Coordinates of C-alpha atoms in Angstrom, one line a residue:
Chain A
X1458 CA -33.0 5.5 -17.9
X1459 CA -31.1 3.0 -20.0
X1460 CA -28.5 0.8 -17.3
X1461 CA -26.8 -2.0 -18.4
X1462 CA -28.2 -4.7 -16.9
X1463 CA -26.4 -7.9 -15.4
X1464 CA -28.3 -11.0 -15.8
X1465 CA -29.3 -11.1 -12.4
X1466 CA -31.3 -7.9 -13.2
X1467 CA -32.8 -9.1 -16.4
X1468 CA -36.1 -9.7 -15.0
X1469 CA -36.3 -5.8 -14.0
X1470 CA -35.0 -4.8 -17.0
X1471 CA -38.0 -5.9 -18.9
X1472 CA -40.1 -4.8 -16.8
X1473 CA -38.8 -1.2 -17.3
X1474 CA -38.3 -1.5 -20.9
X1475 CA -42.3 -2.4 -20.7
X1476 CA -43.2 0.9 -18.6
X1477 CA -40.8 3.3 -20.6
X1478 CA -43.2 2.0 -23.7
X1479 CA -46.2 2.2 -21.9
X1480 CA -45.5 5.9 -21.4
X1481 CA -44.5 6.9 -24.9
X1482 CA -46.9 9.8 -25.7
X1483 CA -48.6 7.2 -28.6
X1484 CA -49.2 4.9 -26.4
X1485 CA -51.7 7.3 -24.5
X1486 CA -54.1 7.6 -27.8
X1487 CA -53.7 4.3 -28.1
X1488 CA -55.3 3.0 -25.0
X1489 CA -57.6 5.7 -24.9
X1490 CA -59.2 4.2 -28.1
X1491 CA -59.6 1.3 -26.3
X1492 CA -60.9 2.1 -23.3
X1493 CA -57.6 1.1 -21.3
X1494 CA -56.8 3.0 -18.4
X1495 CA -53.3 3.1 -18.8
X1496 CA -52.6 5.5 -16.1
X1497 CA -53.5 2.3 -13.8
X1498 CA -51.5 -0.3 -16.2
X1499 CA -48.0 2.1 -15.1
X1500 CA -49.4 2.4 -11.8
X1501 CA -49.9 -1.7 -11.3
X1502 CA -46.0 -2.1 -13.6
X1503 CA -44.6 0.4 -11.3
X1504 CA -44.6 -1.6 -7.9
X1505 CA -44.4 -4.8 -9.8
X1506 CA -41.0 -3.0 -11.1
X1507 CA -40.6 -2.1 -7.1
X1508 CA -41.2 -5.5 -5.6
X1509 CA -38.6 -6.9 -8.2
X1510 CA -36.4 -4.6 -7.7
X1511 CA -36.2 -5.4 -3.8
X1512 CA -36.3 -9.2 -4.3
X1513 CA -33.7 -8.5 -6.4
X1514 CA -31.6 -6.4 -5.3
X1515 CA -32.7 -7.1 -1.1
X1516 CA -30.8 -10.8 -2.1
X1517 CA -27.4 -10.2 -4.0
X1518 CA -25.0 -13.3 -4.2
X1519 CA -21.9 -12.3 -2.9
X1520 CA -21.0 -12.5 -6.8
X1521 CA -23.7 -10.2 -7.7
X1522 CA -22.6 -7.5 -5.5
X1523 CA -19.1 -7.6 -6.6
X1524 CA -20.2 -7.1 -9.9
X1525 CA -22.5 -4.2 -8.9
X1526 CA -19.1 -2.9 -6.6
X1527 CA -17.1 -3.1 -10.2
X1528 CA -20.7 -1.7 -12.6
X1529 CA -19.3 0.9 -15.1
X1530 CA -21.7 3.6 -14.3
X1531 CA -21.4 3.5 -10.5
X1532 CA -20.2 7.0 -8.9
X1533 CA -16.4 6.8 -8.1
X1534 CA -14.7 8.8 -5.7
X1535 CA -14.5 11.9 -7.6
X1536 CA -18.3 12.2 -8.3
X1537 CA -18.7 11.6 -4.2
X1538 CA -16.3 14.3 -3.5
X1539 CA -18.5 16.3 -6.0
X1540 CA -21.8 14.9 -4.9
X1541 CA -21.0 15.5 -1.0
X1542 CA -18.7 18.6 -0.2
X1543 CA -19.6 22.1 -0.6
X1544 CA -16.2 22.0 -2.7
X1545 CA -13.5 20.9 -3.3
X1546 CA -9.9 22.0 -4.7
X1547 CA -7.3 19.1 -5.4
X1548 CA -3.7 19.1 -4.8
X1549 CA -1.2 16.8 -6.6
X1550 CA 2.0 15.1 -6.6
X1551 CA 4.4 12.9 -3.9
X1552 CA 7.1 15.2 -3.9
X1553 CA 9.5 13.2 -4.4
X1554 CA 8.8 11.9 -8.4
X1555 CA 5.3 12.0 -10.0
X1556 CA 1.8 12.8 -9.8
X1557 CA -0.2 9.1 -9.1
X1558 CA -3.6 10.1 -11.0
X1559 CA -4.8 7.0 -9.6
X1560 CA -5.2 8.7 -6.2
X1561 CA -6.8 12.1 -6.4
X1562 CA -5.9 14.1 -3.0
X1563 CA -7.0 17.5 -1.7
X1564 CA -9.2 19.9 0.7
X1565 CA -13.4 20.6 1.2
X1566 CA -15.9 22.1 3.3
X1567 CA -18.4 19.4 4.8
X1568 CA -21.3 21.3 5.3
X1569 CA -19.0 24.7 5.6
X1570 CA -15.8 23.0 7.6
X1571 CA -12.8 22.1 6.4
X1572 CA -10.9 18.7 5.7
X1573 CA -8.7 16.6 3.4
X1574 CA -10.2 14.0 1.3
X1575 CA -8.5 11.1 -0.9
X1576 CA -9.8 8.5 -3.1
X1577 CA -8.6 5.6 -5.3
X1578 CA -9.9 7.5 -9.2
X1579 CA -11.0 4.4 -11.9
X1580 CA -11.8 6.6 -14.4
X1581 CA -15.0 6.9 -16.8
X1582 CA -13.7 6.6 -20.0
X1583 CA -10.8 4.4 -21.7
X1584 CA -9.1 7.3 -22.2
X1585 CA -9.6 8.3 -18.7
X1586 CA -9.0 4.8 -17.1
X1587 CA -5.6 5.1 -18.6
X1588 CA -4.7 7.8 -17.0
X1589 CA -5.8 6.9 -13.6
X1590 CA -4.4 3.3 -14.7
X1591 CA -7.9 2.0 -13.7
X1592 CA -7.5 3.2 -9.8
X1593 CA -4.4 1.1 -9.7
X1594 CA -2.2 3.6 -7.3
X1595 CA 1.8 3.0 -7.5
X1596 CA 4.0 4.3 -4.4
X1597 CA 3.4 7.9 -5.8
X1598 CA 0.0 8.1 -5.3
X1599 CA -0.2 6.9 -2.1
X1600 CA 2.2 8.8 -0.6
X1601 CA 0.5 11.9 -2.0
X1602 CA -2.9 10.6 0.3
X1603 CA -0.3 10.5 3.0
X1604 CA 1.0 13.9 2.5
X1605 CA -2.2 15.8 2.1
X1606 CA -3.6 13.8 4.9
X1607 CA -0.3 14.6 7.5
X1608 CA -0.6 18.2 6.1
X1609 CA -4.0 18.3 6.9
X1610 CA -3.4 16.8 10.4
X1611 CA -1.2 19.7 11.1
X1612 CA -3.9 22.1 11.0
X1613 CA -6.7 19.7 12.6
X1614 CA -8.2 18.8 10.5
X1615 CA -10.0 15.7 9.6
X1616 CA -9.5 13.4 6.6
X1617 CA -12.1 11.2 4.7
X1618 CA -10.8 8.9 2.3
X1619 CA -13.0 7.0 -0.6
X1620 CA -11.6 3.8 -1.0
X1621 CA -12.8 2.2 -4.7
X1622 CA -9.6 0.2 -6.1
X1623 CA -9.2 -3.3 -7.8
X1624 CA -6.0 -3.1 -6.1
X1625 CA -3.1 -1.3 -6.0
X1626 CA -0.4 -1.4 -9.7
X1627 CA 1.5 -4.5 -9.4
X1628 CA 3.8 -3.5 -12.7
X1629 CA 7.5 -3.2 -13.0
X1630 CA 7.5 0.6 -11.8
X1631 CA 5.0 -0.3 -9.1
X1632 CA 7.4 -2.4 -7.8
X1633 CA 10.4 -0.4 -8.2
X1634 CA 9.1 2.6 -6.4
X1635 CA 8.1 0.8 -3.7
X1636 CA 4.5 -0.3 -3.8
X1637 CA 4.8 -2.4 -1.0
X1638 CA 6.7 0.0 1.3
X1639 CA 3.4 3.0 0.3
X1640 CA 1.3 0.5 1.3
X1641 CA 3.3 0.1 4.8
X1642 CA 4.1 3.2 5.6
X1643 CA 0.3 4.7 4.9
X1644 CA -0.7 1.3 7.2
X1645 CA 1.2 2.8 9.9
X1646 CA 1.2 6.5 9.2
X1647 CA -2.6 6.7 9.3
X1648 CA -2.8 4.9 12.5
X1649 CA -1.0 7.8 14.7
X1650 CA -2.8 10.5 12.0
X1651 CA -3.9 12.9 15.2
X1652 CA -6.8 14.3 14.1
X1653 CA -10.3 12.5 13.2
X1654 CA -10.9 10.1 10.0
X1655 CA -12.9 8.3 8.2
X1656 CA -12.7 5.9 5.0
X1657 CA -16.1 4.8 3.0
X1658 CA -15.4 2.0 0.5
X1659 CA -17.6 2.9 -2.1
X1660 CA -16.8 0.2 -4.8
X1661 CA -14.1 -2.5 -4.6
X1662 CA -12.0 -2.7 -1.6
X1663 CA -9.7 -4.7 -3.2
X1664 CA -6.4 -6.0 -0.6
X1665 CA -3.7 -3.9 -0.1
X1666 CA -4.6 -0.8 -2.3
X1667 CA -7.3 -0.5 -0.6
X1668 CA -6.9 -0.9 3.0
X1669 CA -3.6 1.9 2.0
X1670 CA -6.5 4.4 2.4
X1671 CA -8.6 2.3 4.9
X1672 CA -7.1 2.8 8.2
X1673 CA -9.5 5.1 10.2
X1674 CA -11.6 5.9 13.5
X1675 CA -14.8 4.8 11.2
X1676 CA -15.1 2.7 8.7
X1677 CA -18.2 2.2 6.2
X1678 CA -19.0 0.5 3.7
X1679 CA -21.8 1.1 0.5
X1680 CA -24.5 -1.7 0.4
X1681 CA -23.1 -3.1 -2.8
X1682 CA -19.5 -2.5 -2.2
X1683 CA -17.0 -5.1 -1.2
X1684 CA -14.1 -5.4 0.6
X1685 CA -11.3 -8.7 -0.2
X1686 CA -8.4 -9.7 0.4
X1687 CA -7.8 -11.2 -2.7
X1688 CA -10.3 -10.8 -6.3
X1689 CA -12.2 -13.6 -6.1
X1690 CA -11.1 -14.6 -9.7
X1691 CA -7.2 -14.6 -8.7
X1692 CA -8.9 -17.3 -5.3
X1693 CA -10.7 -19.2 -7.6
X1694 CA -7.7 -20.1 -9.5
X1695 CA -5.7 -20.4 -6.7
X1696 CA -8.2 -23.0 -5.4
X1697 CA -9.7 -24.5 -7.8
X1698 CA -7.6 -23.8 -10.7
X1699 CA -10.5 -22.4 -12.4
X1700 CA -11.6 -18.3 -12.7
X1701 CA -14.8 -19.6 -13.8
X1702 CA -15.8 -20.6 -10.2
X1703 CA -15.3 -16.8 -9.1
X1704 CA -19.0 -16.4 -7.8
X1705 CA -17.9 -19.7 -5.5
X1706 CA -15.0 -18.1 -4.5
X1707 CA -16.8 -14.6 -3.9
X1708 CA -19.3 -16.8 -1.3
X1709 CA -16.1 -18.1 0.4
X1710 CA -14.5 -15.1 0.9
X1711 CA -17.4 -13.7 2.6
X1712 CA -16.6 -10.5 0.6
X1713 CA -19.5 -7.9 1.7
X1714 CA -20.3 -5.3 3.5
X1715 CA -22.8 -7.0 5.1
X1716 CA -19.9 -9.7 6.3
X1717 CA -17.6 -7.5 7.3
X1718 CA -20.4 -5.9 9.7
X1719 CA -20.8 -9.0 10.9
X1720 CA -17.1 -10.1 11.9
X1721 CA -16.8 -6.5 13.3
X1722 CA -14.3 -5.3 10.6
X1723 CA -16.5 -1.9 9.9
X1724 CA -18.8 0.0 11.3
X1725 CA -21.2 1.1 9.5
X1726 CA -23.1 -0.3 5.8
X1727 CA -24.7 3.3 4.1
X1728 CA -27.9 2.1 2.4
X1729 CA -28.2 2.5 -1.3
X1730 CA -30.9 3.7 -3.3
X1731 CA -32.8 0.6 -4.3
X1732 CA -31.3 -0.7 -7.5
X1733 CA -27.6 0.6 -6.5
X1734 CA -25.7 3.4 -5.7
X1735 CA -25.5 4.1 -10.4
X1736 CA -29.3 4.4 -10.9
X1737 CA -29.0 7.6 -8.6
X1738 CA -25.7 8.6 -7.7
X1739 CA -27.1 11.9 -6.0
X1740 CA -29.1 9.9 -3.9
X1741 CA -26.1 8.0 -2.9
X1742 CA -23.7 10.5 -1.7
X1743 CA -26.6 12.1 0.4
X1744 CA -26.7 8.8 2.2
X1745 CA -22.5 8.9 2.8
X1746 CA -22.8 12.9 3.3
X1747 CA -25.2 12.4 6.2
X1748 CA -22.9 9.1 7.6
X1749 CA -20.3 11.9 7.5
X1750 CA -21.1 14.1 9.3
X1751 CA -22.8 11.7 11.9
X1752 CA -19.7 10.2 12.2
X1753 CA -17.0 13.1 11.9
X1754 CA -19.1 15.1 14.6
X1755 CA -19.0 12.1 17.1
X1756 CA -15.1 11.3 16.8
X1757 CA -14.5 14.7 16.6
X1758 CA -15.7 16.1 19.7
X1759 CA -13.4 13.0 21.3
X1760 CA -10.2 14.0 23.0
X1761 CA -7.1 13.8 20.8
X1762 CA -5.6 11.0 22.9
X1763 CA -9.0 8.9 23.2
X1764 CA -8.7 9.2 19.6
X1765 CA -5.7 7.5 18.9
X1766 CA -6.4 5.2 22.0
X1767 CA -9.2 3.9 20.5
X1768 CA -7.8 4.0 17.1
X1769 CA -5.5 1.3 18.2
X1770 CA -7.5 -0.8 20.7
X1771 CA -9.7 -1.6 17.0
X1772 CA -7.2 -2.3 15.1
X1773 CA -5.7 -4.5 18.0
X1774 CA -9.1 -6.3 18.6
X1775 CA -8.5 -7.5 14.4
X1776 CA -8.1 -11.2 14.4
X1777 CA -10.2 -14.6 15.4
X1778 CA -7.8 -16.7 17.3
X1779 CA -7.8 -19.8 19.8
X1780 CA -5.7 -20.8 22.7
X1781 CA -5.1 -24.4 23.6
X1782 CA -4.4 -25.2 27.0
X1783 CA -0.6 -23.7 27.5
X1784 CA 2.0 -26.4 26.5
X1785 CA -0.5 -29.4 26.2
X1786 CA 0.6 -31.3 23.5
X1787 CA 2.7 -28.1 22.3
X1788 CA 5.0 -29.1 19.3
X1789 CA 8.5 -30.6 20.1
X1790 CA 11.3 -27.8 20.7
X1791 CA 13.4 -27.9 17.9
X1792 CA 11.6 -30.2 15.3
Chain P
X922 CA -1.8 -9.5 -1.8
X923 CA -2.9 -12.5 -0.8
X924 CA -0.4 -16.0 -0.3
X925 CA -0.6 -17.7 -3.4
X926 CA 0.1 -16.2 -6.1
X927 CA 3.7 -17.4 -5.9
X928 CA 3.9 -20.8 -7.4
X929 CA 7.3 -22.2 -6.0
X930 CA 9.7 -22.1 -8.6
X931 CA 10.7 -25.2 -10.2
X932 CA 13.9 -25.7 -9.3
X933 CA 12.3 -26.0 -5.7
X934 CA 9.6 -28.9 -6.6
X935 CA 13.2 -30.8 -8.4
X936 CA 14.1 -30.5 -5.1
X937 CA 11.6 -33.2 -4.1
X938 CA 12.2 -35.9 -6.1
X939 CA 15.2 -36.7 -4.6
X940 CA 15.1 -38.6 -1.4
X941 CA 15.1 -36.3 1.5
X942 CA 17.6 -37.0 4.5
X943 CA 20.7 -38.1 2.7
X944 CA 20.8 -36.0 -0.2
X945 CA 19.1 -33.0 -2.0
X946 CA 19.1 -31.4 -4.7
X947 CA 20.6 -27.4 -4.6
X948 CA 17.7 -25.2 -5.3
X949 CA 20.4 -22.7 -6.9
X950 CA 22.5 -24.7 -8.8
X951 CA 20.8 -28.2 -8.7
X952 CA 24.2 -29.7 -8.0
X953 CA 23.2 -32.7 -5.8
X954 CA 24.6 -32.2 -2.1
X955 CA 24.6 -34.1 0.8
X956 CA 22.1 -33.1 3.5
X957 CA 25.1 -33.6 6.0
X958 CA 26.4 -30.5 4.4
X959 CA 23.9 -27.8 4.0
X960 CA 23.1 -28.8 8.2
X961 CA 26.5 -27.8 9.0
X962 CA 26.2 -25.0 6.7
X963 CA 22.9 -23.2 8.0
X964 CA 21.1 -24.8 4.7
X965 CA 23.7 -22.6 2.6
X966 CA 24.8 -24.8 -0.5
X967 CA 28.5 -25.2 -0.6
X968 CA 29.1 -25.1 -4.1
X969 CA 26.4 -22.1 -5.2
X970 CA 26.3 -20.4 -2.3
X971 CA 21.6 -20.6 -2.6
X972 CA 20.0 -19.7 0.4
X973 CA 17.5 -22.9 1.5
X974 CA 15.0 -21.9 3.3
X975 CA 15.3 -22.4 6.7
X976 CA 12.5 -23.7 9.9
X977 CA 11.3 -20.6 11.9
X978 CA 13.0 -22.9 15.2
X979 CA 15.9 -23.3 12.9
X980 CA 16.6 -19.7 12.3
X981 CA 15.9 -18.3 15.8
X982 CA 19.0 -21.6 16.6
X983 CA 21.1 -20.1 14.4
X984 CA 20.7 -16.0 15.3
X985 CA 19.7 -16.4 18.8
X986 CA 22.2 -17.2 22.1
X987 CA 22.1 -20.7 23.3
X988 CA 19.8 -21.6 25.6
X989 CA 18.2 -17.8 25.6
X990 CA 15.2 -18.5 23.7
X991 CA 11.9 -18.0 25.9
X992 CA 9.4 -18.6 23.4
X993 CA 5.7 -16.7 24.1
X994 CA 2.3 -16.8 22.6
X995 CA 2.7 -20.7 22.0
X996 CA -0.7 -21.7 22.9
X997 CA -2.2 -19.4 19.8
X998 CA -3.5 -21.4 17.4
X999 CA -5.8 -20.9 14.0
X1000 CA -9.7 -20.4 14.3
X1001 CA -11.3 -20.7 11.0
X1002 CA -13.5 -16.8 11.2
X1003 CA -15.1 -17.5 7.3
X1004 CA -15.8 -21.3 7.8
X1005 CA -13.8 -21.2 4.6
X1006 CA -13.3 -24.9 2.6
X1007 CA -11.0 -27.0 3.8
X1008 CA -9.3 -24.5 5.6
X1009 CA -9.0 -26.6 9.3
X1010 CA -7.6 -29.7 7.2
X1011 CA -4.9 -27.3 6.1
X1012 CA -4.3 -26.6 9.6
X1013 CA -3.6 -29.7 10.6
X1014 CA -1.6 -30.7 7.3
X1015 CA 0.7 -27.4 8.2
X1016 CA 0.8 -28.3 11.5
X1017 CA 1.8 -31.8 10.3
X1018 CA 4.3 -30.5 7.9
X1019 CA 5.9 -27.7 10.2
X1020 CA 5.4 -29.1 13.6
X1021 CA 4.4 -25.4 14.8
X1022 CA 0.6 -24.2 15.3
X1023 CA 1.0 -21.3 12.5
X1024 CA 3.8 -20.0 10.8
X1025 CA 5.3 -17.9 13.2
X1026 CA 7.3 -18.3 16.3
X1027 CA 8.1 -15.3 18.7
X1028 CA 9.8 -14.6 22.2
X1029 CA 12.7 -12.7 24.1
X1030 CA 16.1 -13.4 23.8
X1031 CA 19.9 -12.6 23.5
X1032 CA 21.7 -12.0 20.1
X1033 CA 25.7 -11.7 21.2
X1034 CA 24.2 -10.8 24.5
X1035 CA 21.9 -8.0 23.6
X1036 CA 18.1 -9.1 24.7
X1037 CA 15.7 -8.8 21.8
X1038 CA 12.4 -9.0 21.3
X1039 CA 12.0 -11.6 18.4
X1040 CA 9.7 -13.5 15.7
X1041 CA 10.9 -15.8 12.9
X1042 CA 8.2 -17.0 10.4
X1043 CA 7.9 -20.3 9.0
X1044 CA 7.2 -21.1 5.2
X1045 CA 6.6 -24.7 5.8
X1046 CA 3.0 -23.8 7.7
X1047 CA 1.0 -22.9 4.7
X1048 CA 4.2 -20.2 3.0
X1049 CA 4.2 -18.1 5.8
X1050 CA 1.1 -16.8 5.0
X1051 CA -0.3 -14.4 7.9
X1052 CA -3.8 -15.1 9.5
X1053 CA -4.9 -13.8 12.6
X1054 CA -2.2 -15.9 14.5
X1055 CA 0.8 -14.2 12.7
X1056 CA -0.4 -11.0 13.0
X1057 CA -0.5 -11.6 16.6
X1058 CA 2.0 -12.8 17.0
X1059 CA 3.9 -10.0 15.2
X1060 CA 2.1 -7.1 17.4
X1061 CA 2.5 -8.6 20.6
X1062 CA 6.3 -9.0 19.8
X1063 CA 6.4 -5.2 18.9
X1064 CA 4.0 -4.6 21.9
X1065 CA 6.1 -7.0 23.8
X1066 CA 9.4 -4.8 23.0
X1067 CA 7.7 -1.7 24.3
X1068 CA 6.8 -3.5 27.7
X1069 CA 10.2 -4.4 28.4
X1070 CA 12.3 -1.6 26.3
X1071 CA 13.7 -3.9 23.6
X1072 CA 14.7 -3.9 19.7
X1073 CA 12.4 -5.6 17.8
X1074 CA 13.5 -8.5 14.7
X1075 CA 11.7 -10.4 13.4
X1076 CA 12.4 -12.7 10.2
X1077 CA 9.7 -12.8 7.6
X1078 CA 9.0 -15.6 5.4
X1079 CA 5.7 -15.4 3.6
X1080 CA 3.2 -15.4 0.7
X1081 CA 1.5 -12.8 2.1
X1082 CA -1.6 -12.5 4.2
X1083 CA -3.8 -15.5 4.1
X1084 CA -6.5 -16.1 1.8
X1085 CA -8.6 -18.1 3.9
X1086 CA -8.7 -15.6 6.8
X1087 CA -10.0 -13.2 3.8
X1088 CA -11.0 -9.9 4.9
X1089 CA -10.0 -10.8 8.6
X1090 CA -6.4 -11.3 7.3
X1091 CA -6.3 -8.1 5.1
X1092 CA -6.6 -6.6 8.4
X1093 CA -3.3 -8.0 10.0
X1094 CA -1.5 -6.0 8.0
X1095 CA -3.4 -2.1 9.7
X1096 CA -3.7 -4.4 13.2
X1097 CA 1.1 -5.3 12.8
X1098 CA 1.7 -1.9 10.9
X1099 CA 0.0 -0.2 13.5
X1100 CA 1.9 -1.5 16.2
X1101 CA 5.1 -1.0 14.6
X1102 CA 4.4 2.7 14.9
X1103 CA 4.1 2.4 18.6
X1104 CA 7.1 0.7 18.8
X1105 CA 9.2 4.0 16.6
X1106 CA 6.6 5.7 18.8
X1107 CA 8.3 4.7 22.4
X1108 CA 11.7 5.3 20.7
X1109 CA 12.7 1.9 20.3
X1110 CA 13.9 0.3 16.9
X1111 CA 12.2 -2.6 14.7
X1112 CA 15.2 -4.3 12.4
X1113 CA 13.3 -6.4 9.4
X1114 CA 14.9 -9.0 7.9
X1115 CA 13.6 -11.0 4.6
X1116 CA 13.5 -13.9 4.1
X1117 CA 12.7 -16.1 0.7
X1118 CA 10.2 -15.6 0.0
X1119 CA 8.5 -12.0 1.6
X1120 CA 6.0 -10.7 -0.5
X1121 CA 2.6 -9.7 -1.0
X1122 CA 0.6 -8.6 1.7
X1123 CA 3.5 -9.7 4.7
X1124 CA 6.1 -7.1 2.3
X1125 CA 3.2 -4.2 2.2
X1126 CA 2.9 -4.2 5.8
X1127 CA 5.2 -4.9 9.3
X1128 CA 7.9 -6.4 6.8
X1129 CA 8.6 -2.9 4.8
X1130 CA 8.3 -0.3 8.7
X1131 CA 11.9 -2.0 9.2
X1132 CA 13.7 0.6 10.4
X1133 CA 16.5 -0.8 9.1
X1134 CA 15.9 -3.4 6.6
X1135 CA 18.2 -6.9 6.1
X1136 CA 17.6 -9.4 2.5
X1137 CA 19.2 -13.0 2.4
X1138 CA 20.9 -12.7 -0.9
X1139 CA 18.6 -14.3 -4.0
X1140 CA 15.2 -14.2 -1.6
X1141 CA 12.3 -13.1 -3.7
X1142 CA 11.5 -10.4 -2.1
X1143 CA 8.3 -8.0 -4.0
X1144 CA 4.5 -7.0 -3.8
X1145 CA 2.5 -9.2 -6.2
X1146 CA 3.5 -12.5 -8.4
X1147 CA 6.4 -12.2 -10.9
X1148 CA 3.5 -13.7 -13.4
X1149 CA 0.5 -11.2 -12.3
X1150 CA 3.5 -8.2 -13.7
X1151 CA 4.6 -10.4 -16.7
X1152 CA 0.7 -10.7 -17.5
X1153 CA -0.8 -7.2 -17.1
X1154 CA 2.6 -5.1 -18.5
X1155 CA 3.9 -7.6 -21.0
X1156 CA 7.4 -5.2 -20.8
X1157 CA 10.2 -6.9 -20.3
X1158 CA 11.4 -7.4 -16.7
X1159 CA 14.7 -7.7 -15.2
X1160 CA 16.2 -10.5 -14.5
X1161 CA 16.7 -10.1 -11.1
X1162 CA 12.7 -8.8 -10.8
X1163 CA 11.4 -9.2 -7.2
X1164 CA 14.5 -10.5 -5.5
X1165 CA 16.7 -9.0 -2.6
X1166 CA 18.7 -7.7 -5.1
X1167 CA 16.0 -5.8 -7.1
X1168 CA 15.1 -4.3 -3.9
X1169 CA 18.3 -3.0 -3.0
X1170 CA 18.8 -1.8 -6.2
X1171 CA 15.9 0.1 -5.5
X1172 CA 16.1 2.0 -2.0
X1173 CA 14.1 -0.7 -0.3
X1174 CA 16.6 -2.6 1.7
X1175 CA 19.9 -1.0 3.7
X1176 CA 22.0 -4.2 3.4
X1177 CA 22.0 -8.2 1.8
X1178 CA 23.5 -10.2 4.3
X1179 CA 24.4 -13.5 3.5
X1180 CA 23.1 -16.4 6.2
X1181 CA 26.5 -17.0 7.6
X1182 CA 27.1 -13.4 8.5
X1183 CA 23.1 -12.7 9.9
X1184 CA 24.1 -13.3 13.6
X1185 CA 27.1 -10.8 13.9
X1186 CA 25.6 -8.2 11.5
X1187 CA 22.5 -8.3 13.6
X1188 CA 24.9 -7.7 16.8
X1189 CA 26.6 -4.8 15.3
X1190 CA 23.6 -2.8 14.2
X1191 CA 21.8 -3.6 17.8
X1192 CA 25.1 -2.1 19.3
X1193 CA 24.3 1.0 17.0
X1194 CA 20.6 1.3 17.6
X1195 CA 21.5 1.2 21.9
X1196 CA 20.5 4.1 23.6
X1197 CA 23.1 4.0 25.8
X1198 CA 26.7 5.0 25.1
X1199 CA 25.9 8.0 22.9
X1200 CA 28.8 10.3 22.8
X1201 CA 29.0 13.2 25.3
X1202 CA 27.3 11.6 27.5

């Protein structure tokens, strides 16, 4: 399959090209004429390819992961929804002023059980991307997601959110309609939503626009997804006044799924098929589905009050700080 | 979302060139004004009414009843969870500049006799950005409100989430918002006061969750940097884009309150939000 290759994927792309050339029907006759065992050659090359892929994809740098998370062929929320759930019916609008297509929300069944689902949707082609504002939601989108989640909660249905956005919209209309208030409202409301909730960062977890769908009992990340307070480019521009140093910034920000797990901020990293979710969306979705079913079974069995207490305790535990001895060298009052 | 997208306005830069202590150039009108006059007038320009930034301690001093403040959680100090380049050095520089261990001072005090759980941010400490300590102090201020049955008042002044704490800082948005939700569920009010600047991850979390939201005149209040908006959109932005007045126009703020009126306004609102003295009881 021709998958567009990043610089770090070049050795893999070359092997793949070689393999597909060898597999061409005319090559078989050619090889037979020369007494070469083509099947053995292909098997050897396939072994080399697998090894190269394990080497490359098992050791991606944070910046390479950022590129993977933003890959144009990566499965988006609607792909995940279609591949994971038995069915899906989309709902629209915030009941205030608009239907923001940067976020999708609706109802679905997972292994026969009903739930609500929300997620940012980036859009596959240019036209869809424009329609969906590249997955950067305004207030209307966050309010739609909350409306559907709260409706689900009224009827005791769990809520699953897929996070995949470069960030919330930052344009005039976003500001006019209160994008900050909408994000804040979601953070507060999802923290007390009285049903089991799971959020899955499937691609880019870009700052406030991401966390607005990211407050949940369980937070999962795909293996090559990222989650960050700021895009590496923006961080590099601030730190070194040089957007080209994005790779260094990606290191500093510790934005990979593995970092987030080490920091205790997420619950699980869901393995992607070798080479990334875009090479085998069905396999990626199957892995997410397995994790979703497992986590929903666990938290679904909990008493609701216990669930909410645990959720709050967990949110409350986020933060790393020290404590100096009380009033030792306390900064002078009134200074 | 993260702090740092907001370059200080060029007007503010001009201020720094005037020797400190005697006179200063007003960030609003550009006139040279005496420091003494500014001090007497709560750092508001006598000529144009421009509200200069206040330190957290100065803010609390003009807001709460004299000697009423009991500070809490003074011992909390920032850590360096990501081992982020230069963060520790920046913390030291910020501490020297602000006299604080981090960008938020919290405690319990009275405002015109009414007890409150109160907090004030300090822009001088790394742009008032919200990392673990700010998030923790805000969350504890909310929880103190629940515990002691007190209304909560928080003055924000922040560029947003603190980039140097990465995802840990982003999570403070969720933590503080969850605490605000608990406060509300406990039946206690939260008054959020937006001062210059309140942006990014702070505006997009607890600061926007006030039952009532007040703002100082002319403060920068918005989601992402004005420059970002300009670049992305290429459309004409209103002159007051991302100010207190813009947010008032769009329904995000209850009142613009000049500094001299803030204390009586808070006292009035707190009496309204008190559970006692209800009609028919």
